PDB file of C-alpha atoms in Angstrom:
ATOM      1  CA  MET A1344      89.420  46.217 171.151  1.00 62.00           C
ATOM      2  CA  GLY A1345      88.516  45.801 174.641  1.00 86.00           C
ATOM      3  CA  SER A1346      89.975  47.886 177.411  1.00 95.00           C
ATOM      4  CA  PHE A1347      93.165  50.171 176.880  1.00 97.00           C
ATOM      5  CA  LYS A1348      95.430  52.207 178.846  1.00 96.00           C
ATOM      6  CA  ALA A1349      94.963  55.894 179.447  1.00 97.00           C
ATOM      7  CA  ILE A1350      96.164  58.802 181.742  1.00 98.00           C
ATOM      8  CA  VAL A1351      93.040  60.302 183.361  1.00 97.00           C
ATOM      9  CA  ILE A1352      92.793  63.690 185.293  1.00 97.00           C
ATOM     10  CA  ASP A1353      89.921  63.871 187.732  1.00 95.00           C
ATOM     11  CA  ARG A1354      89.047  66.040 190.644  1.00 91.00           C
ATOM     12  CA  GLY A1355      86.769  65.430 193.612  1.00 85.00           C
ATOM     13  CA  GLU A1356      84.258  67.716 195.446  1.00 86.00           C
ATOM     14  CA  ASP A1357      87.261  69.386 197.083  1.00 88.00           C
ATOM     15  CA  LYS A1358      88.391  70.374 193.706  1.00 86.00           C
ATOM     16  CA  LYS A1359      91.703  68.831 194.179  1.00 89.00           C
ATOM     17  CA  GLN A1360      93.097  67.171 190.949  1.00 92.00           C
ATOM     18  CA  THR A1361      94.229  63.626 190.816  1.00 94.00           C
ATOM     19  CA  VAL A1362      96.154  62.073 188.067  1.00 96.00           C
ATOM     20  CA  SER A1363      96.334  58.256 187.340  1.00 95.00           C
ATOM     21  CA  VAL A1364      96.605  55.647 184.778  1.00 96.00           C
ATOM     22  CA  ARG A1365      93.508  53.765 184.310  1.00 96.00           C
ATOM     23  CA  GLN A1366      91.945  51.249 181.915  1.00 97.00           C
ATOM     24  CA  LEU A1367      89.245  52.766 179.681  1.00 97.00           C
ATOM     25  CA  THR A1368      86.859  51.295 177.037  1.00 97.00           C
ATOM     26  CA  GLU A1369      85.427  52.751 174.026  1.00 95.00           C
ATOM     27  CA  ALA A1370      82.242  53.526 175.965  1.00 96.00           C
ATOM     28  CA  ASP A1371      84.212  55.981 178.109  1.00 96.00           C
ATOM     29  CA  LEU A1372      85.292  58.206 175.147  1.00 97.00           C
ATOM     30  CA  MET A1373      83.476  61.305 173.929  1.00 97.00           C
ATOM     31  CA  GLU A1374      81.539  61.844 170.625  1.00 96.00           C
ATOM     32  CA  GLY A1375      83.443  61.943 167.340  1.00 97.00           C
ATOM     33  CA  ASP A1376      83.334  60.369 163.901  1.00 98.00           C
ATOM     34  CA  VAL A1377      86.810  59.020 163.803  1.00 98.00           C
ATOM     35  CA  THR A1378      88.357  56.498 166.242  1.00 98.00           C
ATOM     36  CA  ILE A1379      92.083  56.271 166.166  1.00 98.00           C
ATOM     37  CA  LYS A1380      94.690  53.760 167.398  1.00 98.00           C
ATOM     38  CA  VAL A1381      97.240  56.363 168.888  1.00 98.00           C
ATOM     39  CA  SER A1382     100.753  55.290 168.187  1.00 98.00           C
ATOM     40  CA  HIS A1383     102.756  58.515 169.353  1.00 98.00           C
ATOM     41  CA  SER A1384     102.133  61.861 171.303  1.00 98.00           C
ATOM     42  CA  THR A1385     104.361  64.322 172.812  1.00 97.00           C
ATOM     43  CA  VAL A1386     104.595  66.625 176.082  1.00 95.00           C
ATOM     44  CA  ASN A1387     103.888  70.109 175.502  1.00 91.00           C
ATOM     45  CA  TYR A1388     104.188  72.797 178.139  1.00 89.00           C
ATOM     46  CA  LYS A1389     100.507  73.073 178.041  1.00 91.00           C
ATOM     47  CA  ASP A1390     100.372  69.199 178.711  1.00 95.00           C
ATOM     48  CA  GLY A1391     102.593  69.845 181.743  1.00 95.00           C
ATOM     49  CA  LEU A1392     100.501  72.481 183.064  1.00 94.00           C
ATOM     50  CA  ALA A1393      97.341  70.395 182.508  1.00 95.00           C
ATOM     51  CA  ILE A1394      98.836  67.168 184.313  1.00 96.00           C
ATOM     52  CA  THR A1395     100.378  69.145 187.338  1.00 95.00           C
ATOM     53  CA  GLY A1396      97.416  71.387 187.709  1.00 92.00           C
ATOM     54  CA  LYS A1397      99.571  74.532 187.852  1.00 90.00           C
ATOM     55  CA  SER A1398      97.149  76.277 185.369  1.00 86.00           C
ATOM     56  CA  PRO A1399      93.520  75.771 184.688  1.00 87.00           C
ATOM     57  CA  VAL A1400      94.056  74.037 181.229  1.00 92.00           C
ATOM     58  CA  VAL A1401      91.593  71.249 181.867  1.00 94.00           C
ATOM     59  CA  ARG A1402      87.905  72.370 181.690  1.00 92.00           C
ATOM     60  CA  ARG A1403      86.014  68.962 181.925  1.00 93.00           C
ATOM     61  CA  TRP A1404      86.460  66.147 184.406  1.00 94.00           C
ATOM     62  CA  PRO A1405      87.456  63.272 184.060  1.00 96.00           C
ATOM     63  CA  MET A1406      89.815  64.174 181.267  1.00 97.00           C
ATOM     64  CA  VAL A1407      92.314  62.263 179.122  1.00 98.00           C
ATOM     65  CA  PRO A1408      95.124  64.737 178.552  1.00 97.00           C
ATOM     66  CA  GLY A1409      97.472  65.284 175.484  1.00 97.00           C
ATOM     67  CA  ILE A1410      96.968  67.946 172.881  1.00 96.00           C
ATOM     68  CA  ASP A1411      98.880  66.155 170.156  1.00 97.00           C
ATOM     69  CA  MET A1412      98.467  62.747 168.652  1.00 98.00           C
ATOM     70  CA  ALA A1413      99.746  60.680 165.593  1.00 98.00           C
ATOM     71  CA  GLY A1414      98.004  57.226 164.875  1.00 98.00           C
ATOM     72  CA  THR A1415      96.066  55.238 162.573  1.00 98.00           C
ATOM     73  CA  VAL A1416      92.267  55.406 161.801  1.00 98.00           C
ATOM     74  CA  MET A1417      90.528  52.315 163.251  1.00 97.00           C
ATOM     75  CA  LYS A1418      86.964  53.375 162.263  1.00 97.00           C
ATOM     76  CA  SER A1419      85.490  56.355 160.484  1.00 98.00           C
ATOM     77  CA  ASP A1420      82.154  58.039 159.749  1.00 98.00           C
ATOM     78  CA  ASN A1421      83.934  60.896 158.072  1.00 98.00           C
ATOM     79  CA  PRO A1422      84.128  60.891 154.337  1.00 97.00           C
ATOM     80  CA  ASP A1423      87.617  62.384 154.417  1.00 97.00           C
ATOM     81  CA  PHE A1424      89.180  59.512 156.507  1.00 98.00           C
ATOM     82  CA  LYS A1425      89.119  55.761 156.061  1.00 98.00           C
ATOM     83  CA  GLU A1426      90.327  52.784 158.022  1.00 98.00           C
ATOM     84  CA  GLY A1427      94.083  52.628 157.943  1.00 98.00           C
ATOM     85  CA  ASP A1428      94.694  56.102 157.115  1.00 98.00           C
ATOM     86  CA  ALA A1429      97.868  57.719 159.035  1.00 98.00           C
ATOM     87  CA  VAL A1430      96.612  61.059 160.813  1.00 98.00           C
ATOM     88  CA  ILE A1431      97.724  63.589 163.019  1.00 98.00           C
ATOM     89  CA  LEU A1432      95.820  66.176 165.329  1.00 98.00           C
ATOM     90  CA  ASN A1433      97.095  69.333 167.164  1.00 96.00           C
ATOM     91  CA  GLY A1434      94.917  71.435 169.397  1.00 93.00           C
ATOM     92  CA  TRP A1435      91.013  71.980 169.000  1.00 96.00           C
ATOM     93  CA  GLY A1436      90.605  71.658 172.564  1.00 95.00           C
ATOM     94  CA  VAL A1437      91.568  67.951 172.691  1.00 97.00           C
ATOM     95  CA  GLY A1438      93.154  67.272 176.198  1.00 97.00           C
ATOM     96  CA  GLU A1439      91.366  70.400 177.592  1.00 96.00           C
ATOM     97  CA  THR A1440      87.575  69.915 176.848  1.00 97.00           C
ATOM     98  CA  HIS A1441      87.645  66.781 174.836  1.00 98.00           C
ATOM     99  CA  MET A1442      89.467  63.499 175.897  1.00 98.00           C
ATOM    100  CA  GLY A1443      93.073  63.581 174.378  1.00 97.00           C
ATOM    101  CA  ALA A1444      96.142  61.920 173.238  1.00 98.00           C
ATOM    102  CA  TYR A1445      97.599  60.039 176.155  1.00 98.00           C
ATOM    103  CA  SER A1446      95.352  56.888 175.662  1.00 98.00           C
ATOM    104  CA  GLU A1447      95.947  53.826 173.273  1.00 98.00           C
ATOM    105  CA  VAL A1448      92.558  54.801 171.636  1.00 98.00           C
ATOM    106  CA  ALA A1449      90.931  58.278 170.861  1.00 98.00           C
ATOM    107  CA  ARG A1450      87.823  59.215 169.240  1.00 98.00           C
ATOM    108  CA  VAL A1451      87.687  62.646 167.680  1.00 98.00           C
ATOM    109  CA  LYS A1452      85.834  64.860 165.061  1.00 98.00           C
ATOM    110  CA  GLY A1453      87.528  64.191 161.701  1.00 97.00           C
ATOM    111  CA  ASP A1454      87.335  67.780 160.981  1.00 96.00           C
ATOM    112  CA  TRP A1455      90.108  68.163 163.505  1.00 97.00           C
ATOM    113  CA  LEU A1456      92.483  65.743 161.663  1.00 98.00           C
ATOM    114  CA  ILE A1457      94.843  66.026 158.876  1.00 97.00           C
ATOM    115  CA  HIS A1458      96.679  63.284 156.891  1.00 97.00           C
ATOM    116  CA  LYS A1459     100.135  62.742 158.083  1.00 98.00           C
ATOM    117  CA  PRO A1460     102.574  63.971 155.540  1.00 96.00           C
ATOM    118  CA  ASP A1461     104.140  61.315 153.764  1.00 96.00           C
ATOM    119  CA  ALA A1462     107.679  62.728 154.296  1.00 96.00           C
ATOM    120  CA  LEU A1463     107.467  62.364 158.038  1.00 97.00           C
ATOM    121  CA  THR A1464     107.059  59.351 160.407  1.00 97.00           C
ATOM    122  CA  PRO A1465     104.483  59.471 163.203  1.00 98.00           C
ATOM    123  CA  ALA A1466     107.222  59.830 165.810  1.00 97.00           C
ATOM    124  CA  GLN A1467     108.674  62.662 163.654  1.00 97.00           C
ATOM    125  CA  CYS A1468     105.406  64.353 163.505  1.00 97.00           C
ATOM    126  CA  MET A1469     105.237  64.195 167.411  1.00 97.00           C
ATOM    127  CA  GLY A1470     108.764  65.441 167.657  1.00 96.00           C
ATOM    128  CA  ILE A1471     107.284  68.417 165.876  1.00 96.00           C
ATOM    129  CA  GLY A1472     104.143  68.421 167.793  1.00 95.00           C
ATOM    130  CA  THR A1473     102.120  71.561 168.476  1.00 93.00           C
ATOM    131  CA  ALA A1474     105.351  73.378 169.575  1.00 91.00           C
ATOM    132  CA  GLY A1475     107.012  72.911 166.114  1.00 93.00           C
ATOM    133  CA  TYR A1476     103.827  73.335 164.316  1.00 94.00           C
ATOM    134  CA  THR A1477     103.187  76.784 166.187  1.00 96.00           C
ATOM    135  CA  ALA A1478     107.033  77.612 165.373  1.00 97.00           C
ATOM    136  CA  MET A1479     106.111  77.004 161.695  1.00 98.00           C
ATOM    137  CA  LEU A1480     103.041  79.212 161.930  1.00 98.00           C
ATOM    138  CA  CYS A1481     105.302  81.974 163.399  1.00 98.00           C
ATOM    139  CA  VAL A1482     107.781  81.698 160.591  1.00 98.00           C
ATOM    140  CA  LEU A1483     104.920  81.800 157.957  1.00 98.00           C
ATOM    141  CA  ALA A1484     103.553  84.791 159.611  1.00 98.00           C
ATOM    142  CA  LEU A1485     106.934  86.590 159.596  1.00 98.00           C
ATOM    143  CA  GLU A1486     107.354  85.744 155.964  1.00 98.00           C
ATOM    144  CA  ASN A1487     103.894  87.257 155.101  1.00 97.00           C
ATOM    145  CA  ALA A1488     104.789  90.214 156.921  1.00 98.00           C
ATOM    146  CA  GLY A1489     107.863  90.671 154.651  1.00 98.00           C
ATOM    147  CA  VAL A1490     110.665  89.562 157.019  1.00 98.00           C
ATOM    148  CA  THR A1491     113.125  88.166 154.926  1.00 98.00           C
ATOM    149  CA  PRO A1492     116.825  86.893 155.618  1.00 98.00           C
ATOM    150  CA  ASP A1493     118.231  90.023 153.776  1.00 98.00           C
ATOM    151  CA  LYS A1494     116.445  92.417 156.218  1.00 98.00           C
ATOM    152  CA  GLY A1495     118.776  91.693 159.164  1.00 98.00           C
ATOM    153  CA  PRO A1496     118.987  89.301 162.380  1.00 98.00           C
ATOM    154  CA  VAL A1497     116.088  87.774 163.707  1.00 98.00           C
ATOM    155  CA  LEU A1498     115.245  86.933 167.376  1.00 98.00           C
ATOM    156  CA  VAL A1499     114.103  83.741 168.882  1.00 98.00           C
ATOM    157  CA  THR A1500     112.992  83.993 172.757  1.00 98.00           C
ATOM    158  CA  GLY A1501     112.784  80.922 174.884  1.00 94.00           C
ATOM    159  CA  ALA A1502     115.035  79.483 172.448  1.00 95.00           C
ATOM    160  CA  ALA A1503     115.892  76.008 174.265  1.00 91.00           C
ATOM    161  CA  GLY A1504     112.090  75.322 174.703  1.00 89.00           C
ATOM    162  CA  GLY A1505     109.929  73.440 172.423  1.00 89.00           C
ATOM    163  CA  VAL A1506     108.776  76.395 170.234  1.00 93.00           C
ATOM    164  CA  GLY A1507     112.081  78.075 170.167  1.00 94.00           C
ATOM    165  CA  SER A1508     114.062  75.065 169.394  1.00 93.00           C
ATOM    166  CA  VAL A1509     112.115  74.352 166.347  1.00 94.00           C
ATOM    167  CA  ALA A1510     112.067  78.018 165.292  1.00 97.00           C
ATOM    168  CA  VAL A1511     115.633  78.354 165.477  1.00 97.00           C
ATOM    169  CA  ALA A1512     116.254  75.067 163.369  1.00 96.00           C
ATOM    170  CA  ILE A1513     113.673  76.405 160.661  1.00 97.00           C
ATOM    171  CA  LEU A1514     114.734  79.813 160.317  1.00 98.00           C
ATOM    172  CA  SER A1515     118.591  79.029 160.125  1.00 97.00           C
ATOM    173  CA  LYS A1516     117.814  76.570 157.238  1.00 97.00           C
ATOM    174  CA  LEU A1517     115.892  79.272 155.513  1.00 97.00           C
ATOM    175  CA  GLY A1518     118.891  81.377 155.694  1.00 98.00           C
ATOM    176  CA  TYR A1519     118.164  83.864 158.415  1.00 98.00           C
ATOM    177  CA  HIS A1520     120.920  85.082 160.903  1.00 98.00           C
ATOM    178  CA  VAL A1521     119.297  83.735 164.115  1.00 98.00           C
ATOM    179  CA  VAL A1522     119.889  85.144 167.657  1.00 98.00           C
ATOM    180  CA  ALA A1523     118.711  82.712 170.338  1.00 98.00           C
ATOM    181  CA  SER A1524     117.671  84.218 173.660  1.00 97.00           C
ATOM    182  CA  THR A1525     117.634  81.770 176.670  1.00 95.00           C
ATOM    183  CA  GLY A1526     118.225  81.423 180.434  1.00 91.00           C
ATOM    184  CA  ARG A1527     120.341  78.589 179.807  1.00 87.00           C
ATOM    185  CA  LEU A1528     123.373  79.599 178.361  1.00 90.00           C
ATOM    186  CA  THR A1529     124.858  76.180 179.211  1.00 90.00           C
ATOM    187  CA  GLU A1530     122.766  75.081 176.156  1.00 91.00           C
ATOM    188  CA  GLU A1531     125.030  77.083 173.713  1.00 93.00           C
ATOM    189  CA  ALA A1532     126.266  74.006 171.980  1.00 95.00           C
ATOM    190  CA  TYR A1533     122.722  72.678 171.566  1.00 93.00           C
ATOM    191  CA  LEU A1534     121.372  75.996 170.119  1.00 95.00           C
ATOM    192  CA  LYS A1535     124.315  76.508 167.836  1.00 96.00           C
ATOM    193  CA  GLY A1536     123.888  72.977 166.552  1.00 95.00           C
ATOM    194  CA  LEU A1537     120.337  73.889 165.737  1.00 95.00           C
ATOM    195  CA  GLY A1538     121.597  76.918 163.719  1.00 97.00           C
ATOM    196  CA  ALA A1539     121.622  79.748 166.000  1.00 97.00           C
ATOM    197  CA  ALA A1540     124.453  82.153 165.162  1.00 98.00           C
ATOM    198  CA  GLU A1541     124.623  84.015 168.498  1.00 97.00           C
ATOM    199  CA  LEU A1542     123.122  83.599 171.979  1.00 97.00           C
ATOM    200  CA  ILE A1543     122.004  86.217 174.478  1.00 97.00           C
ATOM    201  CA  ASP A1544     121.027  85.897 178.063  1.00 97.00           C
ATOM    202  CA  ARG A1545     117.315  86.205 178.692  1.00 96.00           C
ATOM    203  CA  ASN A1546     118.102  88.793 181.452  1.00 96.00           C
ATOM    204  CA  GLU A1547     118.919  91.155 178.677  1.00 96.00           C
ATOM    205  CA  LEU A1548     115.274  91.283 177.648  1.00 97.00           C
ATOM    206  CA  SER A1549     113.260  90.437 180.735  1.00 95.00           C
ATOM    207  CA  GLY A1550     113.596  93.480 182.948  1.00 94.00           C
ATOM    208  CA  GLU A1551     111.987  96.961 182.687  1.00 92.00           C
ATOM    209  CA  GLY A1552     112.574  98.566 179.282  1.00 86.00           C
ATOM    210  CA  ARG A1553     112.193 101.769 177.378  1.00 90.00           C
ATOM    211  CA  PRO A1554     109.447 102.700 175.110  1.00 94.00           C
ATOM    212  CA  LEU A1555     112.121 102.579 172.248  1.00 97.00           C
ATOM    213  CA  GLY A1556     115.313 100.866 172.050  1.00 96.00           C
ATOM    214  CA  LYS A1557     118.179 100.509 169.680  1.00 97.00           C
ATOM    215  CA  GLU A1558     116.860  98.925 166.266  1.00 98.00           C
ATOM    216  CA  LEU A1559     118.464  95.401 166.466  1.00 98.00           C
ATOM    217  CA  TRP A1560     116.053  92.792 164.892  1.00 98.00           C
ATOM    218  CA  ALA A1561     114.262  92.552 161.618  1.00 98.00           C
ATOM    219  CA  GLY A1562     111.743  90.152 163.240  1.00 98.00           C
ATOM    220  CA  ALA A1563     111.549  87.877 166.217  1.00 98.00           C
ATOM    221  CA  VAL A1564     109.454  84.670 167.265  1.00 98.00           C
ATOM    222  CA  ASP A1565     108.495  85.350 170.978  1.00 98.00           C
ATOM    223  CA  ALA A1566     107.106  82.403 172.989  1.00 96.00           C
ATOM    224  CA  VAL A1567     107.619  84.280 176.373  1.00 96.00           C
ATOM    225  CA  GLY A1568     105.305  87.463 176.532  1.00 97.00           C
ATOM    226  CA  SER A1569     105.301  90.166 179.352  1.00 97.00           C
ATOM    227  CA  LYS A1570     108.400  92.345 179.611  1.00 97.00           C
ATOM    228  CA  THR A1571     110.447  90.217 177.259  1.00 98.00           C
ATOM    229  CA  LEU A1572     108.037  90.955 174.339  1.00 98.00           C
ATOM    230  CA  ALA A1573     107.702  94.711 175.306  1.00 98.00           C
ATOM    231  CA  ASN A1574     111.408  94.993 175.034  1.00 98.00           C
ATOM    232  CA  VAL A1575     111.651  92.796 171.813  1.00 98.00           C
ATOM    233  CA  LEU A1576     109.119  95.189 170.279  1.00 98.00           C
ATOM    234  CA  SER A1577     111.146  98.177 171.257  1.00 98.00           C
ATOM    235  CA  GLN A1578     114.295  96.860 169.401  1.00 98.00           C
ATOM    236  CA  ILE A1579     112.604  95.847 166.312  1.00 98.00           C
ATOM    237  CA  LYS A1580     113.861  97.527 163.115  1.00 98.00           C
ATOM    238  CA  TYR A1581     111.671  99.858 161.169  1.00 98.00           C
ATOM    239  CA  GLY A1582     108.791  97.979 159.349  1.00 98.00           C
ATOM    240  CA  GLY A1583     109.683  94.607 161.260  1.00 98.00           C
ATOM    241  CA  ALA A1584     107.521  92.208 162.907  1.00 98.00           C
ATOM    242  CA  VAL A1585     107.228  90.164 165.958  1.00 98.00           C
ATOM    243  CA  ALA A1586     105.210  86.720 165.842  1.00 98.00           C
ATOM    244  CA  ALA A1587     104.020  86.282 169.327  1.00 98.00           C
ATOM    245  CA  CYS A1588     102.842  82.786 170.484  1.00 96.00           C
ATOM    246  CA  GLY A1589     103.479  82.236 174.158  1.00 93.00           C
ATOM    247  CA  LEU A1590     103.463  83.507 177.705  1.00 91.00           C
ATOM    248  CA  ALA A1591     106.210  81.825 179.507  1.00 87.00           C
ATOM    249  CA  GLN A1592     107.048  85.055 181.435  1.00 92.00           C
ATOM    250  CA  GLY A1593     103.474  86.370 181.775  1.00 92.00           C
ATOM    251  CA  PHE A1594     100.290  87.339 179.820  1.00 93.00           C
ATOM    252  CA  ASP A1595     100.622  91.040 180.580  1.00 96.00           C
ATOM    253  CA  LEU A1596     102.372  93.362 177.931  1.00 97.00           C
ATOM    254  CA  PRO A1597     103.760  96.467 179.468  1.00 96.00           C
ATOM    255  CA  THR A1598     104.528  98.400 176.207  1.00 96.00           C
ATOM    256  CA  THR A1599     103.600 101.585 174.665  1.00 97.00           C
ATOM    257  CA  VAL A1600     102.277 102.531 171.019  1.00 97.00           C
ATOM    258  CA  MET A1601     105.753 103.922 170.124  1.00 98.00           C
ATOM    259  CA  PRO A1602     107.239 101.041 168.095  1.00 98.00           C
ATOM    260  CA  PHE A1603     104.135 100.777 166.304  1.00 98.00           C
ATOM    261  CA  ILE A1604     103.458 104.375 165.379  1.00 98.00           C
ATOM    262  CA  LEU A1605     107.065 105.549 165.019  1.00 98.00           C
ATOM    263  CA  ARG A1606     108.656 102.428 163.297  1.00 98.00           C
ATOM    264  CA  GLY A1607     105.763 100.598 161.814  1.00 98.00           C
ATOM    265  CA  VAL A1608     106.324  97.467 163.714  1.00 98.00           C
ATOM    266  CA  SER A1609     103.694  94.773 163.385  1.00 98.00           C
ATOM    267  CA  LEU A1610     102.759  92.378 166.228  1.00 98.00           C
ATOM    268  CA  LEU A1611     101.409  89.202 164.996  1.00 98.00           C
ATOM    269  CA  GLY A1612      99.391  87.002 167.046  1.00 98.00           C
ATOM    270  CA  VAL A1613      99.867  83.342 166.389  1.00 97.00           C
ATOM    271  CA  ASP A1614      97.323  80.824 167.501  1.00 95.00           C
ATOM    272  CA  SER A1615      97.576  77.021 166.872  1.00 94.00           C
ATOM    273  CA  VAL A1616      94.614  75.558 168.582  1.00 92.00           C
ATOM    274  CA  MET A1617      91.817  76.765 166.247  1.00 93.00           C
ATOM    275  CA  VAL A1618      93.613  77.409 162.942  1.00 93.00           C
ATOM    276  CA  GLU A1619      91.478  76.326 159.888  1.00 93.00           C
ATOM    277  CA  ARG A1620      92.681  73.001 158.214  1.00 92.00           C
ATOM    278  CA  SER A1621      94.088  74.806 154.903  1.00 93.00           C
ATOM    279  CA  LYS A1622      96.587  76.728 157.026  1.00 94.00           C
ATOM    280  CA  ARG A1623      97.451  73.493 158.965  1.00 95.00           C
ATOM    281  CA  ILE A1624      98.091  71.469 156.015  1.00 95.00           C
ATOM    282  CA  ALA A1625     100.184  74.374 154.534  1.00 95.00           C
ATOM    283  CA  ALA A1626     102.303  74.682 157.742  1.00 97.00           C
ATOM    284  CA  TRP A1627     102.749  70.816 157.910  1.00 97.00           C
ATOM    285  CA  GLN A1628     103.697  70.612 154.243  1.00 96.00           C
ATOM    286  CA  ARG A1629     106.484  73.341 154.939  1.00 97.00           C
ATOM    287  CA  LEU A1630     107.620  71.434 158.076  1.00 97.00           C
ATOM    288  CA  ALA A1631     108.146  68.462 155.800  1.00 95.00           C
ATOM    289  CA  THR A1632     110.411  70.386 153.628  1.00 95.00           C
ATOM    290  CA  ASP A1633     112.051  73.158 155.761  1.00 96.00           C
ATOM    291  CA  LEU A1634     112.929  71.409 159.088  1.00 95.00           C
ATOM    292  CA  ASP A1635     116.205  69.517 158.970  1.00 95.00           C
ATOM    293  CA  LEU A1636     115.083  66.047 160.177  1.00 94.00           C
ATOM    294  CA  ALA A1637     118.688  65.435 161.458  1.00 94.00           C
ATOM    295  CA  LYS A1638     118.236  68.809 163.691  1.00 93.00           C
ATOM    296  CA  LEU A1639     114.798  67.418 164.646  1.00 94.00           C
ATOM    297  CA  GLU A1640     116.319  64.235 165.997  1.00 94.00           C
ATOM    298  CA  SER A1641     118.891  66.217 168.057  1.00 90.00           C
ATOM    299  CA  LEU A1642     116.386  68.284 169.816  1.00 90.00           C
ATOM    300  CA  THR A1643     114.018  65.243 170.675  1.00 93.00           C
ATOM    301  CA  LYS A1644     114.024  62.526 173.155  1.00 94.00           C
ATOM    302  CA  THR A1645     111.627  59.656 173.392  1.00 96.00           C
ATOM    303  CA  VAL A1646     109.866  58.374 176.611  1.00 96.00           C
ATOM    304  CA  ASN A1647     107.295  55.532 177.150  1.00 95.00           C
ATOM    305  CA  PHE A1648     103.742  55.892 178.390  1.00 95.00           C
ATOM    306  CA  ASP A1649     104.580  55.407 181.909  1.00 93.00           C
ATOM    307  CA  ASP A1650     107.048  58.403 181.688  1.00 96.00           C
ATOM    308  CA  VAL A1651     104.441  60.972 180.851  1.00 97.00           C
ATOM    309  CA  ILE A1652     103.549  62.342 184.367  1.00 96.00           C
ATOM    310  CA  GLN A1653     107.111  62.752 185.322  1.00 96.00           C
ATOM    311  CA  SER A1654     107.962  64.484 181.927  1.00 96.00           C
ATOM    312  CA  ALA A1655     104.950  66.856 182.389  1.00 96.00           C
ATOM    313  CA  GLU A1656     106.440  67.724 185.933  1.00 95.00           C
ATOM    314  CA  ASP A1657     109.819  68.242 184.419  1.00 95.00           C
ATOM    315  CA  ILE A1658     108.760  70.445 181.597  1.00 92.00           C
ATOM    316  CA  VAL A1659     106.852  72.944 183.799  1.00 90.00           C
ATOM    317  CA  GLU A1660     109.929  73.036 185.934  1.00 91.00           C
ATOM    318  CA  GLY A1661     112.199  73.965 183.112  1.00 86.00           C
ATOM    319  CA  ARG A1662     114.101  70.693 183.250  1.00 89.00           C
ATOM    320  CA  VAL A1663     113.147  69.815 179.462  1.00 89.00           C
ATOM    321  CA  ARG A1664     114.939  71.167 176.518  1.00 85.00           C
ATOM    322  CA  GLY A1665     113.713  70.720 172.871  1.00 86.00           C
ATOM    323  CA  ARG A1666     111.018  68.122 172.442  1.00 92.00           C
ATOM    324  CA  VAL A1667     109.718  64.947 173.850  1.00 95.00           C
ATOM    325  CA  ILE A1668     108.098  62.084 171.925  1.00 97.00           C
ATOM    326  CA  VAL A1669     105.889  59.733 173.775  1.00 97.00           C
ATOM    327  CA  ASN A1670     105.483  56.144 172.579  1.00 97.00           C
ATOM    328  CA  ILE A1671     101.808  55.420 173.081  1.00 96.00           C
ATOM    329  CA  GLY A1672     101.223  52.281 171.275  1.00 85.00           C
ATOM    330  CA  ALA A1673     103.814  52.101 168.683  1.00 64.00           C
TER     331      ALA A1673
END
C-alpha cells in the first residue's frame, strides 16, 4: 500500500514532546521480517503514559506508540508466519523502542508474534490486550504457587482497572472467592457483575501498615505496588502468594521480611513484556477458555483511531474502567 495513517510521538531540541496524526509509508517503519495490516489495538495505562509524556516510556524518537496489536500478515520473511495469518503482539518494547500499534501498518520481528487463538476475534484479543494477558500470567503464577480456590479468598487490587477487571473475571470463573479493592466504590455493580464477591475501599490498604497483619487472603493479584503491596503481603495467609505486576501507587515497597520468614509468603514478580513465546501461547490458550466472553464485552468499550489520544489522557487521569478496544483498520 502507499501511505497510511499513524500516531507519531516526537520531540524537539528542547525535549518537549509532541503527538500528532501523520501519514507514513513503509519506508518510515523500522526493521522486521513480518509486515502486518493492523486491524485493532487497545489503550493500556502504559500507552497513556507514553502519549501524555507523564512517564519516560518512549525511548526513541520519532515513535509510533501502542504496545498491543492484532492484524493480518501482509508480507513475511519469517518461516513461522505467512501472508493472511491472523496474529497478535503484546510487548517486546513495541511502542517504546520499536514503532508500535497505532498505525494502519506495522513491521515487527516474527519472534514477537503469536497466532491469534481461533476462539477469539481480533477485537476480543485487544479487549484482553496486555492488561488481560498480564492478569492471566498472574493467575497462572498463583496456581503454580499452590493458591487454589479451597485455600480461601483472593484479593485483587486496582480492581476497576484493566488488569484488575480481567483478573476478577478469570478468578471468579475458576471458582475463587474474589475480593476487589478499588478507589471507585461507585463501580460496585460493575465489579460484582464481573464476579467479585466483595469490595473493599483501597484506603484500607494504601496507608501505613504493620509488618504483619491479620491473615485474610490466600493470594492476591496486585497492580498497585508501594504501601498497598506492603499491606497486602502482611495480610496473606501462611503459605500464600502475591502476584505483583504493577505500580499504580508507586514503585517503592516499604515492607519487611516478616511475611516471608514467618508465614512463608511468596512474592511473585510478573512481567509481560519479555516473556518467552511458549508462556505467551499458554496464557492466551487459557484466556480463550477461562475468560467469560460475555464478561469481557461488559468490561470493554470501543473507540476509533481518532479517539486514541483522548483515551490515553483519560486512562492516565483515572477516567477509564476496564478495557478500551481501538479500531485501527478493521
